[in-house]
Amino acid sequence: MLKLTKFVLWFLLALVNALLFWAGVYLIQNYYYELGAIIIIALILIDFFIFNPKAYPYRYTIPALIFLFLLVIYPIYFTIKTAFTNYGTGHIFTRQEAVERLLYDPNYTYVVEKNPIDFKIFAVYKDEKPTESFLVLFKIGGETYLGKMPIPTVRKGTEVLLREGKLYKITSSKAIIDGISYEFQPTLKDVSQIISEDKVYKLLYSSEDLSLERNTYYFILLIQKYLSNAEYIDQETGRIVGVKVDTDGRWKFFFINRLYRLSFEEVKAGDKTYKKSVIINTKTQKPLIEEKGSFYDLDENGNRVFLIGYTAFVGLENFERIFKDERISKPFLNIFIWTVEWSLFTVLLSFSIGLIFALALNNRRLKGRNVYRTLLIIPWAIPYFISVLTWKNGIFNETYGILNKIILPMIGLNPIKWFNDPFWAKVICIIVNTWLTFPYMMTISLGALQSIPDELYEVAAIDGAGRFARFRYITLPMLLTIVAPLLISSFAYTFNNFTLIYLLTAGGPPMVSATTPAGHTDILISYVYKLAFEGRGQEFGFASAISILIFFLVAGISLINFKISGSFEEVRGE
């Protein structure tokens, strides 16, 4: 039994090693170098801790190390790296991937001869339905050519960028191609089926036979899956045959050519000369313009036409946009000021309300304290999104909310545009967040109050101090000593409280003058989210730059607060 257990454990270890090593190599091959390197490093550490007797105590830290690398270190590194690139919509690929798209994507081909090629599609039928096994018969210059299913030749992961096939000239009703015999029936001039060993290919589609229009659906399926990115090469002339949409809107075969080809040119950098890859337009024989992670071609008027982009290093450009571009800096400044206001007012209001309730509940003579405490904690206990949506739809809704429909008309006031007026939208954000956070402030304040010795109040009362004096000189200083670090952490949390803003106002109402998707109630983190995932395009590099800026802002504000409040001074021994 013991041997079996050891065998199973060693087998599992070998399996984990194989899977992690394969994952690391696969990621590196697909240009995810950092993540692949992290997985391989984690694999080496796992094996070191297991096989090295001196490292035995560290075996139990393996899961923590893996999650540390994958969920903490790598995201931080990726964010910093992305902040210095143009990564986003139109610039997702690497340069190599962009070049491959230009060279092999069927969108970057053009028709050489306008007249379509006569063709017939033959497919193997099963249960009276065509399968995906097919052959293509072409009529070119009075000659007959056979094209088999094109084979994938260029891949990007699981995506096939290019399929290639050969055109075989057929001179008789029987032919042997690659060791496989093909028989064309009834005659080569009028083929209705092709027999190949144990397969029978029946006529599926022809652009000249109207009776086969009923099979257009199956023909289009073959185009989408196999032929849209396929090229058949004439072995004698080297000409390329591919599918394109004709002027009548139907798919047909034409002689095509690739619009771009790869070349190299010598570039001098000081005393050194090296070769650089360039893309040449096969029509104009001019190289494409490559600038800031983008390839441009020139149209007939000499204007630049954007073709494709790739992720490139742009230095401090994303950070400079925040401060130099007025269309961005102005909304960013407004959002930053509102983020500070929102965090400050929410923390102060929730702490003030929580402290008032804590002082009331701390009174031992108050009857039913447990009942009141339970009732006051309810806003904290209810799931966050339920509370926010209740306030949004039940209370502040501009059409059927309880305020606009019942309360305000009852006291003679006009309905308020809670979500369309910037001022009131900010007000409801503060109100709702105060409602959700005051129970937390009440709880920590109540705990801090109960830790203050009663003897201090007794001595102060003997000295003639009133309630307000006792609160000012005893309660508040001792309370802040305990609560100040929690208030600062609460400020930092509110500074990045994306959930409430997104659920309540979604950052609206929008800023009319902003060129980026910015709203009057957007805080920095929701603004980053909109830049990354909403709007006309995703700007992950710019969003990462703002994320780094947010980190330094929160860290700086927290350090200042810690210094002013004197928090942790006793811990540091000061």
C-alpha positions as CSV (number, residue, x, y, z in Angstrom):
1,M,0.0,0.0,0.0
2,L,2.9,2.4,0.9
3,K,4.6,1.6,-2.4
4,L,1.4,2.3,-4.3
5,T,0.9,5.6,-2.5
6,K,4.5,6.7,-3.4
7,F,4.0,5.6,-7.0
8,V,0.8,7.8,-7.2
9,L,2.6,10.8,-5.6
10,W,5.6,10.5,-7.9
11,F,3.2,10.1,-10.9
12,L,1.3,13.2,-9.9
13,L,4.6,15.2,-9.5
14,A,5.7,14.1,-12.9
15,L,2.4,15.1,-14.4
16,V,2.5,18.5,-12.7
17,N,6.1,19.0,-14.0
18,A,5.0,18.1,-17.5
19,L,2.0,20.3,-17.5
20,L,3.8,23.3,-16.1
21,F,6.7,22.9,-18.4
22,W,4.4,22.6,-21.4
23,A,2.4,25.7,-20.3
24,G,5.6,27.7,-19.9
25,V,7.0,26.8,-23.3
26,Y,3.6,27.3,-25.0
27,L,3.3,30.8,-23.5
28,I,6.9,31.7,-24.5
29,Q,6.3,30.5,-28.0
30,N,3.2,32.7,-28.2
31,Y,5.2,35.8,-27.1
32,Y,4.0,35.7,-23.4
33,Y,7.6,35.6,-22.3
34,E,7.1,37.0,-18.8
35,L,4.2,34.7,-17.8
36,G,6.0,31.7,-19.3
37,A,9.2,32.5,-17.4
38,I,7.2,32.9,-14.1
39,I,5.6,29.4,-14.6
40,I,9.0,27.8,-15.4
41,I,10.6,29.6,-12.3
42,A,7.7,28.3,-10.2
43,L,8.3,24.8,-11.5
44,I,12.1,25.0,-10.7
45,L,11.3,26.2,-7.1
46,I,8.7,23.4,-6.6
47,D,11.3,20.8,-7.6
48,F,14.0,22.4,-5.5
49,F,11.8,22.4,-2.4
50,I,10.8,18.8,-3.0
51,F,14.1,17.2,-3.9
52,N,16.4,19.2,-1.6
53,P,16.2,17.9,2.0
54,K,17.3,21.3,3.4
55,A,14.4,23.0,1.8
56,Y,11.8,20.7,3.3
57,P,10.1,23.4,5.5
58,Y,9.5,25.5,2.4
59,R,7.4,22.8,0.7
60,Y,4.3,24.2,2.5
61,T,4.9,27.6,0.9
62,I,4.6,26.3,-2.6
63,P,1.0,27.3,-3.2
64,A,1.6,30.7,-1.6
65,L,4.6,31.3,-3.9
66,I,2.7,30.3,-7.0
67,F,-0.2,32.6,-6.2
68,L,2.2,35.4,-5.2
69,F,3.9,35.2,-8.6
70,L,0.7,34.8,-10.7
71,L,-1.7,37.1,-8.8
72,V,0.6,39.8,-7.3
73,I,4.0,40.1,-8.9
74,Y,3.0,39.4,-12.5
75,P,0.0,41.8,-12.6
76,I,2.1,44.6,-11.1
77,Y,4.9,43.9,-13.7
78,F,2.4,43.7,-16.5
79,T,0.7,47.0,-15.5
80,I,4.0,48.8,-15.3
81,K,5.2,47.3,-18.7
82,T,1.9,48.2,-20.4
83,A,2.0,51.8,-19.1
84,F,5.0,52.4,-21.4
85,T,3.4,50.9,-24.5
86,N,0.6,51.8,-26.9
87,Y,-1.2,48.5,-26.1
88,G,-4.9,48.9,-26.9
89,T,-7.4,48.8,-29.8
90,G,-5.6,48.6,-33.1
91,H,-2.3,47.7,-31.3
92,I,-3.0,44.3,-29.8
93,F,-0.6,42.2,-31.9
94,T,3.2,42.0,-31.6
95,R,5.2,43.3,-34.6
96,Q,5.7,39.8,-35.9
97,E,2.0,39.0,-35.7
98,A,1.2,42.3,-37.5
99,V,3.7,41.4,-40.3
100,E,2.1,38.0,-40.7
101,R,-1.3,39.5,-41.0
102,L,-0.1,41.8,-43.8
103,L,1.6,38.9,-45.6
104,Y,-1.0,36.2,-45.3
105,D,-4.4,37.8,-44.4
106,P,-6.8,37.4,-47.4
107,N,-7.9,41.0,-46.9
108,Y,-4.5,42.0,-48.2
109,T,-4.8,40.4,-51.6
110,Y,-6.1,41.8,-54.9
111,V,-7.6,40.4,-58.1
112,V,-5.2,40.3,-61.0
113,E,-7.7,39.3,-63.7
114,K,-11.3,40.6,-63.4
115,N,-12.8,37.6,-65.2
116,P,-13.7,34.8,-62.7
117,I,-12.5,31.2,-63.1
118,D,-15.1,28.6,-63.9
119,F,-15.2,26.1,-61.1
120,K,-17.1,23.2,-59.6
121,I,-17.2,22.0,-56.0
122,F,-17.6,18.2,-55.3
123,A,-18.3,16.9,-51.8
124,V,-18.7,13.5,-50.1
125,Y,-22.3,13.0,-49.0
126,K,-23.4,11.2,-45.9
127,D,-27.0,10.6,-45.1
128,E,-27.9,12.7,-48.2
129,K,-26.1,15.7,-46.7
130,P,-22.7,17.1,-47.9
131,T,-19.7,16.7,-45.6
132,E,-16.6,18.9,-45.3
133,S,-14.6,16.5,-47.5
134,F,-14.4,18.3,-50.9
135,L,-12.5,18.8,-54.1
136,V,-12.5,21.7,-56.5
137,L,-12.4,21.4,-60.3
138,F,-11.2,24.4,-62.2
139,K,-11.4,25.3,-65.9
140,I,-8.5,27.6,-66.8
141,G,-7.6,28.4,-70.4
142,G,-9.4,25.4,-71.7
143,E,-7.5,23.1,-69.3
144,T,-8.9,21.2,-66.3
145,Y,-7.2,21.5,-62.9
146,L,-8.0,19.7,-59.7
147,G,-7.6,21.3,-56.3
148,K,-7.7,19.2,-53.1
149,M,-8.6,20.5,-49.6
150,P,-6.1,23.2,-48.8
151,I,-3.6,22.4,-46.0
152,P,-2.9,24.9,-43.1
153,T,0.6,26.3,-43.6
154,V,0.7,29.4,-41.4
155,R,-0.8,29.3,-37.9
156,K,-1.1,31.6,-35.0
157,G,-2.0,29.4,-32.0
158,T,-5.2,27.7,-33.0
159,E,-6.0,30.3,-35.7
160,V,-5.1,29.4,-39.3
161,L,-3.8,32.4,-41.1
162,L,-3.1,30.7,-44.5
163,R,-4.1,27.5,-46.2
164,E,-2.3,26.3,-49.4
165,G,-3.2,23.8,-52.1
166,K,-1.8,22.8,-55.5
167,L,-3.5,22.8,-58.9
168,Y,-3.0,19.5,-60.7
169,K,-3.6,19.5,-64.4
170,I,-6.0,16.7,-65.5
171,T,-5.6,15.4,-69.1
172,S,-7.8,12.3,-68.9
173,S,-10.8,10.8,-67.1
174,K,-8.4,9.0,-64.8
175,A,-5.5,10.5,-62.9
176,I,-3.1,9.5,-60.0
177,I,-2.2,12.4,-57.7
178,D,0.1,11.9,-54.7
179,G,-0.4,8.1,-55.0
180,I,-4.2,8.4,-54.9
181,S,-6.3,7.5,-58.0
182,Y,-9.1,9.8,-59.2
183,E,-11.8,8.9,-61.8
184,F,-13.9,11.6,-63.3
185,Q,-17.4,10.5,-64.4
186,P,-19.1,10.4,-66.8
187,T,-16.5,12.3,-68.9
188,L,-13.8,14.9,-68.2
189,K,-15.7,17.6,-70.1
190,D,-18.9,17.0,-68.1
191,V,-18.0,15.7,-64.7
192,S,-20.9,14.9,-62.3
193,Q,-18.9,12.9,-59.7
194,I,-15.3,12.0,-58.8
195,I,-14.4,8.6,-57.4
196,S,-11.3,8.4,-55.3
197,E,-10.6,4.9,-53.9
198,D,-13.5,4.4,-51.3
199,K,-14.9,8.0,-51.6
200,V,-17.4,9.3,-54.0
201,Y,-17.4,13.1,-54.5
202,K,-20.7,14.4,-55.9
203,L,-21.3,17.7,-57.5
204,L,-22.2,20.2,-54.8
205,Y,-22.0,23.7,-56.4
206,S,-21.1,25.5,-59.6
207,S,-21.4,29.2,-60.4
208,E,-22.7,28.4,-63.8
209,D,-25.4,25.8,-62.8
210,L,-28.5,27.5,-61.4
211,S,-30.0,24.2,-60.4
212,L,-27.3,23.9,-57.7
213,E,-28.1,27.3,-56.1
214,R,-29.9,25.3,-53.3
215,N,-26.5,24.3,-52.1
216,T,-25.2,27.8,-51.7
217,Y,-25.4,27.5,-47.9
218,Y,-23.0,24.5,-47.8
219,F,-20.7,26.3,-50.3
220,I,-20.5,29.4,-48.1
221,L,-19.7,27.1,-45.1
222,L,-16.8,25.6,-46.9
223,I,-15.6,29.2,-47.8
224,Q,-15.8,30.4,-44.2
225,K,-14.0,27.3,-42.8
226,Y,-11.5,26.4,-45.5
227,L,-11.4,28.6,-48.6
228,S,-11.6,32.3,-47.4
229,N,-7.9,32.1,-46.4
230,A,-6.8,29.5,-48.9
231,E,-4.6,29.9,-52.0
232,Y,-4.3,27.4,-54.8
233,I,-0.9,27.7,-56.6
234,D,-0.5,26.8,-60.3
235,Q,2.7,24.7,-60.2
236,E,3.6,25.6,-63.8
237,T,3.1,29.4,-63.8
238,G,3.2,30.1,-60.1
239,R,-0.1,32.0,-60.3
240,I,-2.4,32.1,-57.3
241,V,-6.1,31.2,-57.3
242,G,-8.3,32.4,-54.4
243,V,-11.9,33.2,-53.6
244,K,-13.2,36.8,-53.7
245,V,-16.6,38.4,-53.8
246,D,-17.6,39.3,-57.4
247,T,-19.4,42.5,-58.4
248,D,-22.7,40.5,-58.3
249,G,-22.2,39.7,-54.6
250,R,-21.3,36.0,-55.1
251,W,-18.2,34.2,-54.1
252,K,-16.0,33.1,-57.0
253,F,-12.5,32.1,-57.8
254,F,-10.0,34.6,-59.3
255,F,-6.4,34.9,-60.1
256,I,-5.1,36.9,-57.1
257,N,-1.8,38.3,-55.8
258,R,-0.6,39.3,-52.4
259,L,-0.6,43.1,-51.9
260,Y,2.5,43.0,-49.6
261,R,5.7,41.1,-49.5
262,L,8.6,41.0,-47.0
263,S,11.9,42.6,-47.8
264,F,15.0,43.8,-46.0
265,E,17.0,47.0,-46.2
266,E,20.3,48.0,-44.7
267,V,20.1,50.6,-42.0
268,K,23.1,52.5,-40.6
269,A,23.4,53.3,-36.9
270,G,26.6,55.1,-36.3
271,D,29.4,52.8,-37.5
272,K,27.3,49.7,-37.5
273,T,25.1,48.5,-40.3
274,Y,22.2,46.1,-39.8
275,K,19.3,44.7,-41.8
276,K,15.8,45.7,-41.0
277,S,12.7,44.0,-42.3
278,V,10.3,46.2,-44.4
279,I,7.0,45.5,-46.1
280,I,6.8,46.4,-49.8
281,N,3.6,47.2,-51.7
282,T,3.7,44.8,-54.7
283,K,1.6,47.3,-56.8
284,T,3.7,50.4,-56.2
285,Q,6.9,48.7,-55.1
286,K,7.2,51.3,-52.3
287,P,7.8,50.3,-48.7
288,L,5.1,50.9,-46.1
289,I,5.6,53.6,-43.5
290,E,6.2,52.2,-40.0
291,E,5.8,54.7,-37.2
292,K,4.9,54.4,-33.5
293,G,3.8,50.8,-33.7
294,S,1.7,51.3,-36.9
295,F,2.0,50.4,-40.6
296,Y,0.7,53.0,-43.1
297,D,0.3,52.7,-46.8
298,L,-0.1,55.7,-49.2
299,D,-3.3,56.1,-51.3
300,E,-3.4,57.6,-54.8
301,N,-3.3,61.1,-53.4
302,G,-0.3,60.4,-51.2
303,N,-2.3,60.4,-48.0
304,R,-1.5,57.9,-45.2
305,V,-3.8,54.9,-44.8
306,F,-3.6,53.0,-41.5
307,L,-3.3,49.3,-42.1
308,I,-2.5,47.6,-38.9
309,G,-0.9,48.3,-35.5
310,Y,1.2,46.4,-33.0
311,T,2.3,46.9,-29.4
312,A,5.3,49.1,-29.3
313,F,7.3,50.9,-26.6
314,V,6.3,54.6,-26.4
315,G,8.2,55.7,-23.4
316,L,6.5,58.4,-21.2
317,E,4.0,59.3,-23.9
318,N,1.0,58.0,-21.9
319,F,2.0,60.0,-18.8
320,E,2.7,63.1,-20.9
321,R,-0.8,62.9,-22.4
322,I,-2.3,63.2,-18.9
323,F,-0.6,66.6,-18.3
324,K,0.0,68.1,-21.8
325,D,-3.2,67.3,-23.7
326,E,-5.8,69.7,-22.5
327,R,-8.6,67.5,-23.7
328,I,-7.4,64.9,-21.3
329,S,-5.8,66.9,-18.5
330,K,-8.9,69.0,-17.8
331,P,-11.3,66.0,-17.3
332,F,-8.5,64.2,-15.4
333,L,-8.1,67.1,-13.0
334,N,-11.8,67.4,-12.4
335,I,-12.0,63.7,-11.8
336,F,-9.1,63.7,-9.4
337,I,-10.6,66.6,-7.4
338,W,-14.0,64.9,-7.2
339,T,-12.3,61.6,-6.2
340,V,-10.6,63.4,-3.2
341,E,-13.8,65.2,-2.3
342,W,-15.9,62.0,-2.5
343,S,-13.4,60.1,-0.4
344,L,-13.0,62.9,2.2
345,F,-16.7,63.7,2.6
346,T,-17.7,60.1,2.7
347,V,-15.2,59.2,5.4
348,L,-15.9,62.3,7.5
349,L,-19.7,61.9,7.3
350,S,-19.8,58.2,7.9
351,F,-17.4,58.5,10.8
352,S,-19.4,61.4,12.4
353,I,-22.7,59.5,12.1
354,G,-21.1,56.3,13.3
355,L,-19.5,58.1,16.2
356,I,-22.8,59.6,17.3
357,F,-24.5,56.3,17.3
358,A,-21.6,54.7,19.0
359,L,-21.7,57.3,21.8
360,A,-25.4,56.6,22.2
361,L,-25.0,52.8,22.3
362,N,-22.1,53.1,24.7
363,N,-24.5,54.6,27.3
364,R,-25.1,51.7,29.8
365,R,-28.3,53.2,30.9
366,L,-29.8,53.0,27.4
367,K,-32.4,50.2,27.3
368,G,-32.5,47.9,24.3
369,R,-29.0,48.6,23.2
370,N,-28.6,45.2,21.5
371,V,-31.8,45.7,19.5
372,Y,-30.6,49.2,18.3
373,R,-27.1,47.8,17.6
374,T,-28.6,45.1,15.4
375,L,-30.9,47.4,13.5
376,L,-28.0,49.9,12.8
377,I,-25.8,47.1,11.5
378,I,-28.4,46.0,8.9
379,P,-27.1,48.4,6.1
380,W,-23.7,46.7,6.5
381,A,-25.1,43.2,6.5
382,I,-27.3,43.6,3.3
383,P,-25.3,42.6,0.2
384,Y,-23.6,45.7,-1.3
385,F,-25.2,45.6,-4.8
386,I,-28.7,45.1,-3.4
387,S,-28.4,48.2,-1.3
388,V,-27.0,50.3,-4.1
389,L,-29.7,49.2,-6.6
390,T,-32.4,49.8,-4.0
391,W,-31.3,53.4,-3.6
392,K,-30.9,53.8,-7.3
393,N,-34.2,52.4,-8.5
394,G,-36.4,52.7,-5.4
395,I,-35.4,56.1,-3.9
396,F,-33.6,58.2,-6.5
397,N,-35.2,57.1,-9.7
398,E,-36.2,60.3,-11.5
399,T,-39.5,58.8,-12.8
400,Y,-40.9,56.5,-10.2
401,G,-38.5,56.9,-7.2
402,I,-40.1,57.6,-3.8
403,L,-38.5,61.0,-3.6
404,N,-39.5,62.5,-6.9
405,K,-42.9,60.8,-7.0
406,I,-44.2,61.2,-3.4
407,I,-42.0,63.1,-1.0
408,L,-40.9,66.2,-3.0
409,P,-44.4,66.9,-4.5
410,M,-45.8,66.5,-1.0
411,I,-43.7,69.4,0.3
412,G,-44.2,71.5,-2.8
413,L,-40.8,70.9,-4.5
414,N,-40.2,70.0,-8.1
415,P,-38.6,66.7,-9.0
416,I,-34.8,66.6,-9.0
417,K,-32.7,65.2,-11.9
418,W,-30.7,63.0,-9.6
419,F,-28.6,61.3,-12.3
420,N,-28.5,64.0,-15.0
421,D,-27.4,67.0,-12.9
422,P,-23.7,66.8,-12.0
423,F,-24.2,68.3,-8.5
424,W,-27.1,66.1,-7.4
425,A,-25.4,63.0,-8.9
426,K,-22.4,63.7,-6.7
427,V,-24.7,64.2,-3.7
428,I,-26.4,60.9,-4.0
429,C,-23.0,59.1,-4.4
430,I,-21.9,60.5,-1.0
431,I,-25.3,59.8,0.6
432,V,-25.4,56.2,-0.5
433,N,-21.8,55.5,0.4
434,T,-22.3,57.1,3.8
435,W,-25.3,54.8,4.4
436,L,-23.3,51.8,3.5
437,T,-20.2,52.7,5.6
438,F,-21.5,54.3,8.8
439,P,-22.2,50.9,10.5
440,Y,-18.5,50.0,10.1
441,M,-17.5,53.3,11.6
442,M,-20.0,52.8,14.4
443,T,-18.6,49.4,15.2
444,I,-15.0,50.4,15.3
445,S,-15.9,53.5,17.3
446,L,-17.9,51.5,19.8
447,G,-15.0,49.1,20.3
448,A,-12.6,52.0,20.8
449,L,-14.9,53.7,23.3
450,Q,-15.2,50.6,25.4
451,S,-11.4,50.4,25.7
452,I,-11.2,53.9,27.3
453,P,-10.9,53.5,31.1
454,D,-13.8,54.8,33.2
455,E,-11.4,56.2,35.7
456,L,-10.4,59.0,33.3
457,Y,-14.0,60.2,33.1
458,E,-14.4,60.0,36.9
459,V,-11.3,62.1,37.6
460,A,-12.4,64.6,34.9
461,A,-15.9,64.9,36.5
462,I,-14.3,65.4,39.9
463,D,-12.2,68.3,38.4
464,G,-15.5,69.8,37.2
465,A,-15.2,68.9,33.5
466,G,-18.5,68.8,31.6
467,R,-19.6,66.4,29.0
468,F,-18.3,68.4,26.1
469,A,-14.9,68.9,27.8
470,R,-14.7,65.2,28.6
471,F,-15.5,64.4,25.0
472,R,-13.0,66.9,23.6
473,Y,-10.0,66.2,25.9
474,I,-10.5,62.4,26.7
475,T,-12.8,60.7,24.3
476,L,-11.8,62.2,20.9
477,P,-8.0,62.1,21.4
478,M,-8.0,58.5,22.6
479,L,-10.5,57.5,20.0
480,L,-8.5,59.0,17.1
481,T,-5.3,57.2,18.3
482,I,-7.1,53.9,17.8
483,V,-9.3,54.7,14.9
484,A,-7.0,57.0,12.8
485,P,-5.3,54.1,10.9
486,L,-8.7,52.6,10.1
487,L,-9.9,56.0,8.8
488,I,-6.9,56.3,6.5
489,S,-7.5,52.8,5.2
490,S,-11.1,53.6,4.7
491,F,-10.1,56.7,2.8
492,A,-7.9,54.6,0.5
493,Y,-10.7,52.1,0.0
494,T,-13.2,54.8,-0.9
495,F,-10.7,56.4,-3.2
496,N,-10.9,53.2,-5.3
497,N,-14.5,52.2,-4.6
498,F,-15.4,51.3,-8.2
499,T,-18.4,49.1,-7.4
500,L,-20.6,51.9,-5.9
501,I,-19.9,54.4,-8.7
502,Y,-20.4,51.8,-11.4
503,L,-23.7,50.5,-10.0
504,L,-25.2,53.8,-9.0
505,T,-24.3,56.3,-11.7
506,A,-21.9,54.5,-14.0
507,G,-19.8,57.7,-13.8
508,G,-22.5,59.9,-15.3
509,P,-23.6,62.3,-16.3
510,P,-20.9,62.5,-19.1
511,M,-18.6,65.4,-19.5
512,V,-19.5,67.0,-22.8
513,S,-16.1,68.6,-23.5
514,A,-14.1,65.4,-22.8
515,T,-12.6,63.4,-25.7
516,T,-12.2,60.4,-23.4
517,P,-15.2,58.6,-21.8
518,A,-15.3,60.7,-18.7
519,G,-18.2,61.5,-16.4
520,H,-18.9,64.0,-13.6
521,T,-19.1,61.3,-11.0
522,D,-16.3,59.2,-12.3
523,I,-13.6,58.5,-9.9
524,L,-10.1,57.7,-11.1
525,I,-10.6,53.9,-11.0
526,S,-13.9,54.0,-12.9
527,Y,-12.2,56.4,-15.4
528,V,-9.5,53.9,-15.9
529,Y,-12.1,51.1,-16.4
530,K,-13.8,53.2,-19.1
531,L,-10.5,53.9,-20.9
532,A,-9.7,50.2,-20.9
533,F,-13.1,48.6,-21.7
534,E,-15.5,51.2,-22.9
535,G,-15.7,54.1,-25.4
536,R,-14.6,54.1,-29.0
537,G,-11.6,51.9,-28.3
538,Q,-9.7,50.3,-25.5
539,E,-6.5,52.2,-24.3
540,F,-4.9,49.7,-22.0
541,G,-1.5,51.5,-22.1
542,F,-3.0,54.8,-21.1
543,A,-5.2,53.2,-18.5
544,S,-2.2,51.4,-17.0
545,A,-0.4,54.8,-16.8
546,I,-3.3,56.3,-14.8
547,S,-3.4,53.2,-12.6
548,I,0.3,53.7,-11.6
549,L,-0.5,57.4,-11.0
550,I,-3.4,56.4,-8.8
551,F,-1.1,54.1,-6.8
552,F,1.3,57.0,-6.1
553,L,-1.6,59.4,-5.3
554,V,-3.1,57.0,-2.7
555,A,0.2,56.1,-1.3
556,G,1.2,59.8,-1.0
557,I,-2.1,60.8,0.6
558,S,-1.9,57.9,3.0
559,L,1.7,58.7,4.1
560,I,0.7,62.4,4.7
561,N,-2.3,61.3,6.7
562,F,-0.2,58.9,8.8
563,K,2.4,61.6,9.4
564,I,-0.2,64.2,10.4
565,S,-2.2,61.9,12.6
566,G,0.8,60.4,14.2
567,S,-0.4,56.8,13.6
568,F,2.0,54.0,14.2
569,E,4.5,56.2,15.9
570,E,4.4,54.0,19.0
571,V,4.9,51.0,16.8
572,R,8.0,52.5,15.3
573,G,9.3,53.5,18.7
574,E,9.1,57.2,18.1
